[in-house]
CSV table of C-alpha atoms and ligand atoms in Angstrom, one decimal:
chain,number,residue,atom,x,y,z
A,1,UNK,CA,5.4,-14.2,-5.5
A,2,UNK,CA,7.9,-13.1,-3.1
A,3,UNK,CA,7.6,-8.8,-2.3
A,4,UNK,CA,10.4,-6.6,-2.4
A,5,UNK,CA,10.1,-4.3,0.5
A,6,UNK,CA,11.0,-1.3,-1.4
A,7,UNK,CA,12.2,2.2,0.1
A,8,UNK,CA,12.4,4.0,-3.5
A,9,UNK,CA,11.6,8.0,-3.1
A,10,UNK,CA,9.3,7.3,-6.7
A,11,UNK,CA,8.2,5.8,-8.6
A,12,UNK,CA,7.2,3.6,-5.0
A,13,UNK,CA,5.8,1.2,-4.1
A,14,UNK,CA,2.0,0.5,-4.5
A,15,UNK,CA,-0.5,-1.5,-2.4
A,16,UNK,CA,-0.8,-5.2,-3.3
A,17,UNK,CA,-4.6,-5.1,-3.5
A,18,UNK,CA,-4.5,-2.6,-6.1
A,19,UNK,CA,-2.1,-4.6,-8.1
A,20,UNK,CA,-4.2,-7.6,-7.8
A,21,UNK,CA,-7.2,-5.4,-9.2
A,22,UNK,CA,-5.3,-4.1,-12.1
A,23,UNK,CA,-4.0,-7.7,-13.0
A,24,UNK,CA,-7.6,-8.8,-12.6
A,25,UNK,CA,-9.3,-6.6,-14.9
A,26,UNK,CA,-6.1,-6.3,-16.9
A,27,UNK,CA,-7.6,-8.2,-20.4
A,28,UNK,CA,-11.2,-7.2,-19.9
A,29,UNK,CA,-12.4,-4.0,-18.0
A,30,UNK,CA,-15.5,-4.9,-16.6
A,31,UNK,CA,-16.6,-7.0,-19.6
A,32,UNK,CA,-15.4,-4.4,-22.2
A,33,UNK,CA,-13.0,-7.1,-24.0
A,34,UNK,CA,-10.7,-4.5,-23.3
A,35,UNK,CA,-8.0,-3.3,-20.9
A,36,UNK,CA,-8.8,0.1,-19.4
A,37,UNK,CA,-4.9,1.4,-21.6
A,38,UNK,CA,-7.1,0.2,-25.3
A,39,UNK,CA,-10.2,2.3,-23.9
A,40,UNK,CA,-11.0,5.5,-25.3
A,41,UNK,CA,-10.5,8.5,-22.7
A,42,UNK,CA,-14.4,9.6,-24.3
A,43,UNK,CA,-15.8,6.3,-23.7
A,44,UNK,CA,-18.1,6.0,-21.1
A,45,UNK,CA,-16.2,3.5,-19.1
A,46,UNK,CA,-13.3,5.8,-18.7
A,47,UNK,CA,-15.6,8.5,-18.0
A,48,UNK,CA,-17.0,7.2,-14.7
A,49,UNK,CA,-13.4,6.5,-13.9
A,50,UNK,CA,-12.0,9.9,-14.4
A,51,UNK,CA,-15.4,11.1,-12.3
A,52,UNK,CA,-14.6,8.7,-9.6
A,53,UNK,CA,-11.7,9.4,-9.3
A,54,UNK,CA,-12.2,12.6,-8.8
A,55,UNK,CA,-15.1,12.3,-6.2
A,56,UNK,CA,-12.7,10.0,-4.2
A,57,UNK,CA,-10.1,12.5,-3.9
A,58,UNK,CA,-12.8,15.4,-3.2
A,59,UNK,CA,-13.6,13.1,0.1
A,60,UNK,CA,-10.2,12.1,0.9
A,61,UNK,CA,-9.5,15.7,0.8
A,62,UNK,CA,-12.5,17.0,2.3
A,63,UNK,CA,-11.8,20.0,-1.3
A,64,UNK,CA,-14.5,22.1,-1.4
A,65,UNK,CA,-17.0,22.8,-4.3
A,66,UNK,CA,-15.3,26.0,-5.4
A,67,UNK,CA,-11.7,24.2,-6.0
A,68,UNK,CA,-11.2,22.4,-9.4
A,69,UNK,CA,-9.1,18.7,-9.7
A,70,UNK,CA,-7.2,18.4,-12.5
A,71,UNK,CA,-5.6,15.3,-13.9
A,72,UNK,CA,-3.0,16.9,-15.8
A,73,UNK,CA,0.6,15.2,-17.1
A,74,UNK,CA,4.4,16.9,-16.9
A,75,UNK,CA,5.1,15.9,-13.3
A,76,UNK,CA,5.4,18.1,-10.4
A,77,UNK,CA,8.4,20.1,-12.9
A,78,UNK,CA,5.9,21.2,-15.6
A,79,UNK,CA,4.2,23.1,-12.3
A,80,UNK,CA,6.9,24.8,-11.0
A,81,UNK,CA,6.7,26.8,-14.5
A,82,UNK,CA,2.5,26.3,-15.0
A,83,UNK,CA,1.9,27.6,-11.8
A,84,UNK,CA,3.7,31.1,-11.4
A,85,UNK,CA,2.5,31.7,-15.8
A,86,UNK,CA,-1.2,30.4,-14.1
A,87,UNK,CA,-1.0,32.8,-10.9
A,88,UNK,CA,1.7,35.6,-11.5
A,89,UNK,CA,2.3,37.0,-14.6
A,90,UNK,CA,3.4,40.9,-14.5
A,91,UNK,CA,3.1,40.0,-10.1
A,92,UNK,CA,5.5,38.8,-7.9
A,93,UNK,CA,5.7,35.6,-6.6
A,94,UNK,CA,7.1,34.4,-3.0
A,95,UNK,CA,9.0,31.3,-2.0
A,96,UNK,CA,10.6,29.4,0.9
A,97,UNK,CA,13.6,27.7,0.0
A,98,UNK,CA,14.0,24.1,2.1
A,99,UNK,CA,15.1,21.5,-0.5
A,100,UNK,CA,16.5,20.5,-3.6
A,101,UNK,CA,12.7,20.6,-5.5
A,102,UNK,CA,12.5,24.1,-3.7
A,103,UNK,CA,15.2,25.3,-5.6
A,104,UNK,CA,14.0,23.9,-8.7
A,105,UNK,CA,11.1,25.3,-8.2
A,106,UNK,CA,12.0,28.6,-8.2
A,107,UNK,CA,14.3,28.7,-10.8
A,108,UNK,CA,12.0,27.9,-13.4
A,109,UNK,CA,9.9,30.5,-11.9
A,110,UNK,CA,12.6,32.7,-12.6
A,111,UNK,CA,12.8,32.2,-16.3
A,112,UNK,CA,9.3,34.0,-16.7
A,113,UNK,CA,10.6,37.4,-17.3
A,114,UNK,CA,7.2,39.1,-16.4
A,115,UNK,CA,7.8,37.1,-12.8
A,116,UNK,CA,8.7,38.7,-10.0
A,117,UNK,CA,10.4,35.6,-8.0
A,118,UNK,CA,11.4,36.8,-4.0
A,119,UNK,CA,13.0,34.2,-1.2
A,120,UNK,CA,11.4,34.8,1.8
A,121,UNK,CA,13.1,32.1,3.8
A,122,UNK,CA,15.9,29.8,3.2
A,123,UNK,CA,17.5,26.5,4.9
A,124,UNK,CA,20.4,26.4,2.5
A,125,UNK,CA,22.7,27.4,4.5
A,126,UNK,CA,22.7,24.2,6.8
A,127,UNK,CA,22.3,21.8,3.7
A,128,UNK,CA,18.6,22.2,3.8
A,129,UNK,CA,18.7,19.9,7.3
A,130,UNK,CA,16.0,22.3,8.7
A,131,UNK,CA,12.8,24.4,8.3
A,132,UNK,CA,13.6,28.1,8.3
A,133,UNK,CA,11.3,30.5,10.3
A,134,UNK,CA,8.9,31.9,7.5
A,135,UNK,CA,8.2,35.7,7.8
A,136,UNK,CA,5.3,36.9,6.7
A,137,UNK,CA,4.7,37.7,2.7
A,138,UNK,CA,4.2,41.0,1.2
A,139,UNK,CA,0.5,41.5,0.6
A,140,UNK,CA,1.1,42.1,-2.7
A,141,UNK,CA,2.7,38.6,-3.5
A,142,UNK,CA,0.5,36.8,-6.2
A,143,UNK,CA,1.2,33.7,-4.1
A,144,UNK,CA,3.9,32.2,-1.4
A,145,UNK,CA,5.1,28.4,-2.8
A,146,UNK,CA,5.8,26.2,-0.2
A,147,UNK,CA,7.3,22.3,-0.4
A,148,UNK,CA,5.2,20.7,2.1
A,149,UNK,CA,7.9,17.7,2.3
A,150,UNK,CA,11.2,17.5,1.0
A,151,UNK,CA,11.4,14.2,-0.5
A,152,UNK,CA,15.6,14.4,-0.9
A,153,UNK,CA,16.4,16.0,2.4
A,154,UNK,CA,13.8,14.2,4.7
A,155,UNK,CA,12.4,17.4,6.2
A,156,UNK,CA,8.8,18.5,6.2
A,157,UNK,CA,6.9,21.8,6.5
A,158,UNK,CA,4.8,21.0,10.2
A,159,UNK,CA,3.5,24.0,10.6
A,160,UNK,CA,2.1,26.3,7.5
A,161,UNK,CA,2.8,29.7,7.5
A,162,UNK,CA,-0.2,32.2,7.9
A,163,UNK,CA,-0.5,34.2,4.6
A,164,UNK,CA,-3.7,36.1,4.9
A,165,UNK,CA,-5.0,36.7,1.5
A,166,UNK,CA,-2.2,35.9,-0.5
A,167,UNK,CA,-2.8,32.3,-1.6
A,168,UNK,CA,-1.0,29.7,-0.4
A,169,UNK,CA,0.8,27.2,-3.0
A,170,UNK,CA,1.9,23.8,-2.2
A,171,UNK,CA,4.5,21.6,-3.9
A,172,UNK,CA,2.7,18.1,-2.1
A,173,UNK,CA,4.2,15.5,-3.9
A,174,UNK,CA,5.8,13.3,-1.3
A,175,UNK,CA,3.6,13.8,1.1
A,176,UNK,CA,0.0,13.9,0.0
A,177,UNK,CA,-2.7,11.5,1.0
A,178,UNK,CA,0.1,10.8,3.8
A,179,UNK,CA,-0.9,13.3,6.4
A,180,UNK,CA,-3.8,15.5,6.9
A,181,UNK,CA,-4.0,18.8,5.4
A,182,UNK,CA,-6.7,21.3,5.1
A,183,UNK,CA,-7.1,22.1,1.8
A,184,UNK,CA,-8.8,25.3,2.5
A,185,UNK,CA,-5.4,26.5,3.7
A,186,UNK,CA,-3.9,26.4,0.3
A,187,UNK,CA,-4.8,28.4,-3.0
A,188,UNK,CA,-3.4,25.9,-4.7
A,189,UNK,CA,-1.9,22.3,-4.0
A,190,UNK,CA,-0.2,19.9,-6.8
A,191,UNK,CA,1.4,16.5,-7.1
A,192,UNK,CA,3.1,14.0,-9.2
A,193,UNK,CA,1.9,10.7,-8.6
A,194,UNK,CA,4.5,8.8,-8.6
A,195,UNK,CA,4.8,8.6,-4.8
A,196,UNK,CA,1.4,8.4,-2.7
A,197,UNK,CA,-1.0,8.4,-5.7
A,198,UNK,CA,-0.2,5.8,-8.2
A,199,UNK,CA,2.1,5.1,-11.2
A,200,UNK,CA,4.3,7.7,-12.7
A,201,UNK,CA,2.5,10.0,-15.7
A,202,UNK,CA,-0.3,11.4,-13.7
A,203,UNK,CA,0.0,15.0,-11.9
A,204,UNK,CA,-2.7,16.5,-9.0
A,205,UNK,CA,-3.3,19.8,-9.6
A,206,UNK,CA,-6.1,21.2,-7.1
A,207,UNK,CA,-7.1,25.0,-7.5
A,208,UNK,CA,-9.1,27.3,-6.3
A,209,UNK,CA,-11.5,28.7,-9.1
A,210,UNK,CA,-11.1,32.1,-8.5
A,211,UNK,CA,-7.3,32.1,-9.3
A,212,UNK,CA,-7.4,30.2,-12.5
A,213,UNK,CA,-8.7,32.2,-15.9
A,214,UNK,CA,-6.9,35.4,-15.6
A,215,UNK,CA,-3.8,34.5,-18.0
A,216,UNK,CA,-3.8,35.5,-21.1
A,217,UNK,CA,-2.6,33.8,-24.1
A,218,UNK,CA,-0.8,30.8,-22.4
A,219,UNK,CA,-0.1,27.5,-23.9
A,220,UNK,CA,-3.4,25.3,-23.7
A,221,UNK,CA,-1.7,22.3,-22.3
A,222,UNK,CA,-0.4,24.5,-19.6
A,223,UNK,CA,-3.9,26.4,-19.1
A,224,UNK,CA,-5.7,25.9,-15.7
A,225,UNK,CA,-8.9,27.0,-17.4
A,226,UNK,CA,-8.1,25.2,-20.7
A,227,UNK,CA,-8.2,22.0,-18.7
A,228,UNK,CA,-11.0,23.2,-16.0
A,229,UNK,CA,-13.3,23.8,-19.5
A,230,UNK,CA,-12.2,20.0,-20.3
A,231,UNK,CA,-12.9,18.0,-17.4
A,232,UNK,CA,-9.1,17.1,-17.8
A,233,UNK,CA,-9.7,16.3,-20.9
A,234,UNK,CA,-8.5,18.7,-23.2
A,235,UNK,CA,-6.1,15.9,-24.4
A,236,UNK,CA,-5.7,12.2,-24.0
A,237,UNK,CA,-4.8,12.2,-20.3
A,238,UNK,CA,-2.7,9.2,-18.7
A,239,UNK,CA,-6.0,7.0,-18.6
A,240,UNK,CA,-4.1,4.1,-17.1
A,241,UNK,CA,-2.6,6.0,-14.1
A,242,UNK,CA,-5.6,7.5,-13.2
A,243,UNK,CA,-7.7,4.2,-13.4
A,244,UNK,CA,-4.8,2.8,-10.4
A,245,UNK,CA,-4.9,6.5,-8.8
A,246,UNK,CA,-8.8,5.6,-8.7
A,247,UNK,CA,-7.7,2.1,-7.1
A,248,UNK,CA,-5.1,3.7,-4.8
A,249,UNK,CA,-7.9,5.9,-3.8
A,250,UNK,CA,-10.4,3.2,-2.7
A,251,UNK,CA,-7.5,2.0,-1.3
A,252,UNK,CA,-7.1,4.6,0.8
A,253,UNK,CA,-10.8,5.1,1.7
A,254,UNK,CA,-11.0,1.2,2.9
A,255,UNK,CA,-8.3,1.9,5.7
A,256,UNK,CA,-10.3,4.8,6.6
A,257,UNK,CA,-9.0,7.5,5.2
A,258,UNK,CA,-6.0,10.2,5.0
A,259,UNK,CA,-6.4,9.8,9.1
A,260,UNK,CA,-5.8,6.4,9.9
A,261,UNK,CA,-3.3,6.5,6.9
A,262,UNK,CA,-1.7,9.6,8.9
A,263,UNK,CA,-1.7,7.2,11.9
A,264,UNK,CA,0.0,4.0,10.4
A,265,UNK,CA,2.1,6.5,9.0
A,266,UNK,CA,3.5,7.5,12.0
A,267,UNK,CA,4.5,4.6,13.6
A,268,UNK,CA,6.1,3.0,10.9
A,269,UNK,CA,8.1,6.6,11.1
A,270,UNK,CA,8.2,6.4,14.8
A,271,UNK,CA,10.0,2.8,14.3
A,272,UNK,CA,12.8,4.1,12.7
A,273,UNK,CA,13.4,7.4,14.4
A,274,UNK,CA,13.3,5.8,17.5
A,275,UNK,CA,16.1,3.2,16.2
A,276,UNK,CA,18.2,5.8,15.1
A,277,UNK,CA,17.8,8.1,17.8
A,278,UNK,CA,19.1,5.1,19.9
A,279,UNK,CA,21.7,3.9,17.7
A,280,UNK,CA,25.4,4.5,18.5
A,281,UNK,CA,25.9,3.5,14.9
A,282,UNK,CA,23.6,5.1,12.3
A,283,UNK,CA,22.0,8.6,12.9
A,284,UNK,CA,19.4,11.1,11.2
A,285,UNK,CA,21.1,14.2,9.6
A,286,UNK,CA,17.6,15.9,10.2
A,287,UNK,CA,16.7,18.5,12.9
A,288,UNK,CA,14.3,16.4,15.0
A,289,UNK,CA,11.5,19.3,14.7
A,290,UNK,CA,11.5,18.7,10.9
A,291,UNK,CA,11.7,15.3,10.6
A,292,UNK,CA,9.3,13.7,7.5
A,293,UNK,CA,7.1,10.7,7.5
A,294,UNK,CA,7.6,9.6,4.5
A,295,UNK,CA,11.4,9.8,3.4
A,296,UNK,CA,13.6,9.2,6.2
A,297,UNK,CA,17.7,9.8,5.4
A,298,UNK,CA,20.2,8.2,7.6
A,299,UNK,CA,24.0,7.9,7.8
A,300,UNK,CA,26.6,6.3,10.0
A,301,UNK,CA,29.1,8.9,8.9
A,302,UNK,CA,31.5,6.9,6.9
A,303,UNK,CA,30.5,6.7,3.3
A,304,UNK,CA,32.2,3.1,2.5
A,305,UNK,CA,30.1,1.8,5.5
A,306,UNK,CA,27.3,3.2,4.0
A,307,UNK,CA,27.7,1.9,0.7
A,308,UNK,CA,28.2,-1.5,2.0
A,309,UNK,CA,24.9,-0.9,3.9
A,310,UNK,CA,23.1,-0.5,0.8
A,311,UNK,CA,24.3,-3.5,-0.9
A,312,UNK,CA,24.5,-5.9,1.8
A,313,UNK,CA,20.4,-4.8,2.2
A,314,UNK,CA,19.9,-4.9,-1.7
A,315,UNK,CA,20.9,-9.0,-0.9
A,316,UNK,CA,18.3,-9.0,1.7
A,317,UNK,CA,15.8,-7.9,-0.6
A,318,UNK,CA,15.7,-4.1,1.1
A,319,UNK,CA,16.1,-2.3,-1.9
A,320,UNK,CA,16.5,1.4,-3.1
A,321,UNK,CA,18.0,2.6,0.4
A,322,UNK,CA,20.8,4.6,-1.4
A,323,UNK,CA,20.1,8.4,-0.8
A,324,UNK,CA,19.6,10.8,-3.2
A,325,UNK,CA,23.2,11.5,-4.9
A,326,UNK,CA,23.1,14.8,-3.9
A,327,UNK,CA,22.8,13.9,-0.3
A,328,UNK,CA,24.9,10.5,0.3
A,329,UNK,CA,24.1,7.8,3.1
A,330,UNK,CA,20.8,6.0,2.7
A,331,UNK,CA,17.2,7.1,2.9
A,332,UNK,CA,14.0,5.0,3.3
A,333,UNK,CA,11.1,6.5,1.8
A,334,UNK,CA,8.1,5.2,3.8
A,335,UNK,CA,4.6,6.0,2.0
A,336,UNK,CA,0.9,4.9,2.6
A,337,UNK,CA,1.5,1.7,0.4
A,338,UNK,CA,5.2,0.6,2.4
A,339,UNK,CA,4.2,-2.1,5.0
A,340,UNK,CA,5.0,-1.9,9.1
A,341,UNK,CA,6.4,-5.4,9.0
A,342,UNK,CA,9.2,-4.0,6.4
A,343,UNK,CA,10.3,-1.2,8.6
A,344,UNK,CA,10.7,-3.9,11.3
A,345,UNK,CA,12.2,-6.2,9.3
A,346,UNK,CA,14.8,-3.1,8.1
A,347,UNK,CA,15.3,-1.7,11.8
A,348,UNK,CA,16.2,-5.7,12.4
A,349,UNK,CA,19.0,-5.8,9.5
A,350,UNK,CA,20.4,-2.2,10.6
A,351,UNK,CA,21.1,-3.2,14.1
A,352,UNK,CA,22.5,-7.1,12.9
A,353,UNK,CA,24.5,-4.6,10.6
A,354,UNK,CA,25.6,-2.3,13.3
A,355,UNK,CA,27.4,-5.5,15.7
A,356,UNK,CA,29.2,-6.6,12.6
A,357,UNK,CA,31.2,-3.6,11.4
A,358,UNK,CA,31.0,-1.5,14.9
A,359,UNK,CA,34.6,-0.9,15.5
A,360,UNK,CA,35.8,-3.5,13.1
A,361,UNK,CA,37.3,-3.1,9.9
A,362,UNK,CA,36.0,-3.0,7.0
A,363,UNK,CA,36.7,-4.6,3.6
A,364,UNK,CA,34.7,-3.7,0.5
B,1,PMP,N1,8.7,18.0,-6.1
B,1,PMP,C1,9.0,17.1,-5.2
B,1,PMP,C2,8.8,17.4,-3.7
B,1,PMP,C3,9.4,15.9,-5.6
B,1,PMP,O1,9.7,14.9,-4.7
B,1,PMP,C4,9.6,15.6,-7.0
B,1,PMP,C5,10.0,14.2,-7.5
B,1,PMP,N2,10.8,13.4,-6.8
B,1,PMP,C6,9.3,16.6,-7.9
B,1,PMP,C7,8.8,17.8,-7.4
B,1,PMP,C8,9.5,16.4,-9.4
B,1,PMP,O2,8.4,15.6,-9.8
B,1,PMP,P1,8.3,15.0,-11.2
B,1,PMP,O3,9.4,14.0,-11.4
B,1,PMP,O4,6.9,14.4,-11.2
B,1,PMP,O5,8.4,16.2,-12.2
């Protein structure tokens, strides 16, 4: 069966091997007569997966004993409001503004009234194309909530600001498991899975123990220490996406890790920055200091060229190129699971594209 090479922001595209697993034990989970969706989240079979799971991300991670994994549901969004009702209530809480998520983030942090929400830095002003010098946060900031990528804009966070004591928080969801990160650095670090992790359903939330348990009176579902107590399992939890995010992690492990993932990473990155930064014909609206790894917009500057772009690769089986509709032009989103041979093959098209319609009309 022929693969689409598929540059979708998320839900993305997952390694072959783990698809092949799932379809293999897809009617009978290890001899269960059951597919791991009909087992019951108490059962011991989805118990060692959930625990797997979990130790493979502890090692992936290097997280330390006194951080708890939880494999909560909502998406990233249900976190921009369960973190600062978690961490801040009656405190203030600190942001830097560099994206579209950013933003969202923050304004559902602002319709806590007993949050105090503060900007501390901002790239708005330049259409998000940049990260902003971050000053330092008041000491008395509950936490500062960073997006370490910016999956719309194509920008990423390189270097983390220093924040003392005040607890660092990380929006990671397009860019964990894609580059190394010490998680000591962060208070608190959460994902939706959708991207790097597996399919769509599942969210990361990984917390330092020490800042979870002091709310009062919040929703269970959206309780840290609620689902701490539970093992994640307060509720029925997404058993299906965490049995492929349990895949996707062996995955992972079998290439050697969050480092040699980093380093495949970065050339498939390099192949395309290098292309663009050569083309006379398609360009990166990104500051080069900024640039991401994994989602990579580009342009040649006249949207009907750019539209023809998209569909002429959707023919060629490149598909999902069109950037976010906020943004325009095209983006590839690159992550662990997107092969080298499809950036090639997509560097390949762009430049075949380039000689037909440089200078020549177009018609679409
Ligand atoms: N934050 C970032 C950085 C994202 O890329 C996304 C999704 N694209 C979200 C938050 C929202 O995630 P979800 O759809 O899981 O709520």
């Amino acid at each position: 069966m022929k693969r689409a090479y598929n540059f979708s922001a998320g839900p993305a595209v997952l390694p072959v091997p783990v698809l092949e697993q799932v379809q293999k034990e897809l009617i009978s989970y290890k001899g269960s007569g059951m597919s791991v969706m009909e087992l019951s989240h108490r059962s011991a079979l989805f118990e060692e997966i959930i625990s797997e799971a979990e130790s493979l991300i502890r090692d992936l991670m290097k997280i330390p004993n006194n951080y708890k994994v939880l494999f909560l549901q909502g998406g990233a969004s249900l976190q921009f409001s369960a973190v600062p009702m978690n961490l801040a209530l009656g405190k203030k809480a600190s942001f830097v503004n560099t994206g579209s998520w950013s933003k969202k983030a923050i304004s559902e942090a602002k319709k806590l009234s007993n949050v105090e929400v503060e900007v501390i830095a901002s790239s708005e002003d330049k259409n998000f194309s940049y990260i902003p010098e971050i000053p330092t946060v008041s000491k008395d900031s509950a936490y500062l909530h960073i997006t370490t990528n910016n999956t719309i804009e194509g920008t990423t966070i390189w270097h983390l600001p220093e924040t003392g004591n005040v607890p660092l928080v990380a929006d990671m969801s397009s860019n964990i498991l894609a580059s190394v990160y010490d998680t000591q650095k962060f208070g608190l670090i959460y994902a939706g899975a959708q991207k790097n992790i597996g399919p769509a359903g599942l969210t990361l939330v990984i917390v330092r123990e020490d800042l979870i348990g002091e709310a009062d009176g919040l929703p269970s579902m959206l309780d840290y220490q609620v689902q701490a107590n539970n093992d994640s399992l307060y509720n029925t939890p997404p058993t299906f996406a965490i049995y492929v995010a349990k895949l996707v992690f062996e995955w992972i492990r079998d290439l050697g890790g969050v480092e040699a993932i980093e380093a495949i990473n970065r050339k498939k990155a390099g192949i395309l920055y290098d292309y663009l930064d050569t083309s006379d014909f398609f360009r990166s609206p990104v500051d080069p200091l900024s640039r991401s790894l994994t989602n990579i917009p580009f342009v040649t500057g006249n949207s009907e060229l750019d539209t023809a772009f998209v569909k002429e690769a959707e023919a060629k089986g490149f598909v999902n190129l069109k950037g976010h509709r906020s943004v325009g032009g095209m983006r590839a989103s690159l992550y662990n699971a997107f092969p080298v041979e499809g950036v090639e093959a997509l560097v390949t098209f762009m430049d075949e594209f380039a000689r037909t319609y440089k200078g020549g009309e177009i018609h679409v």
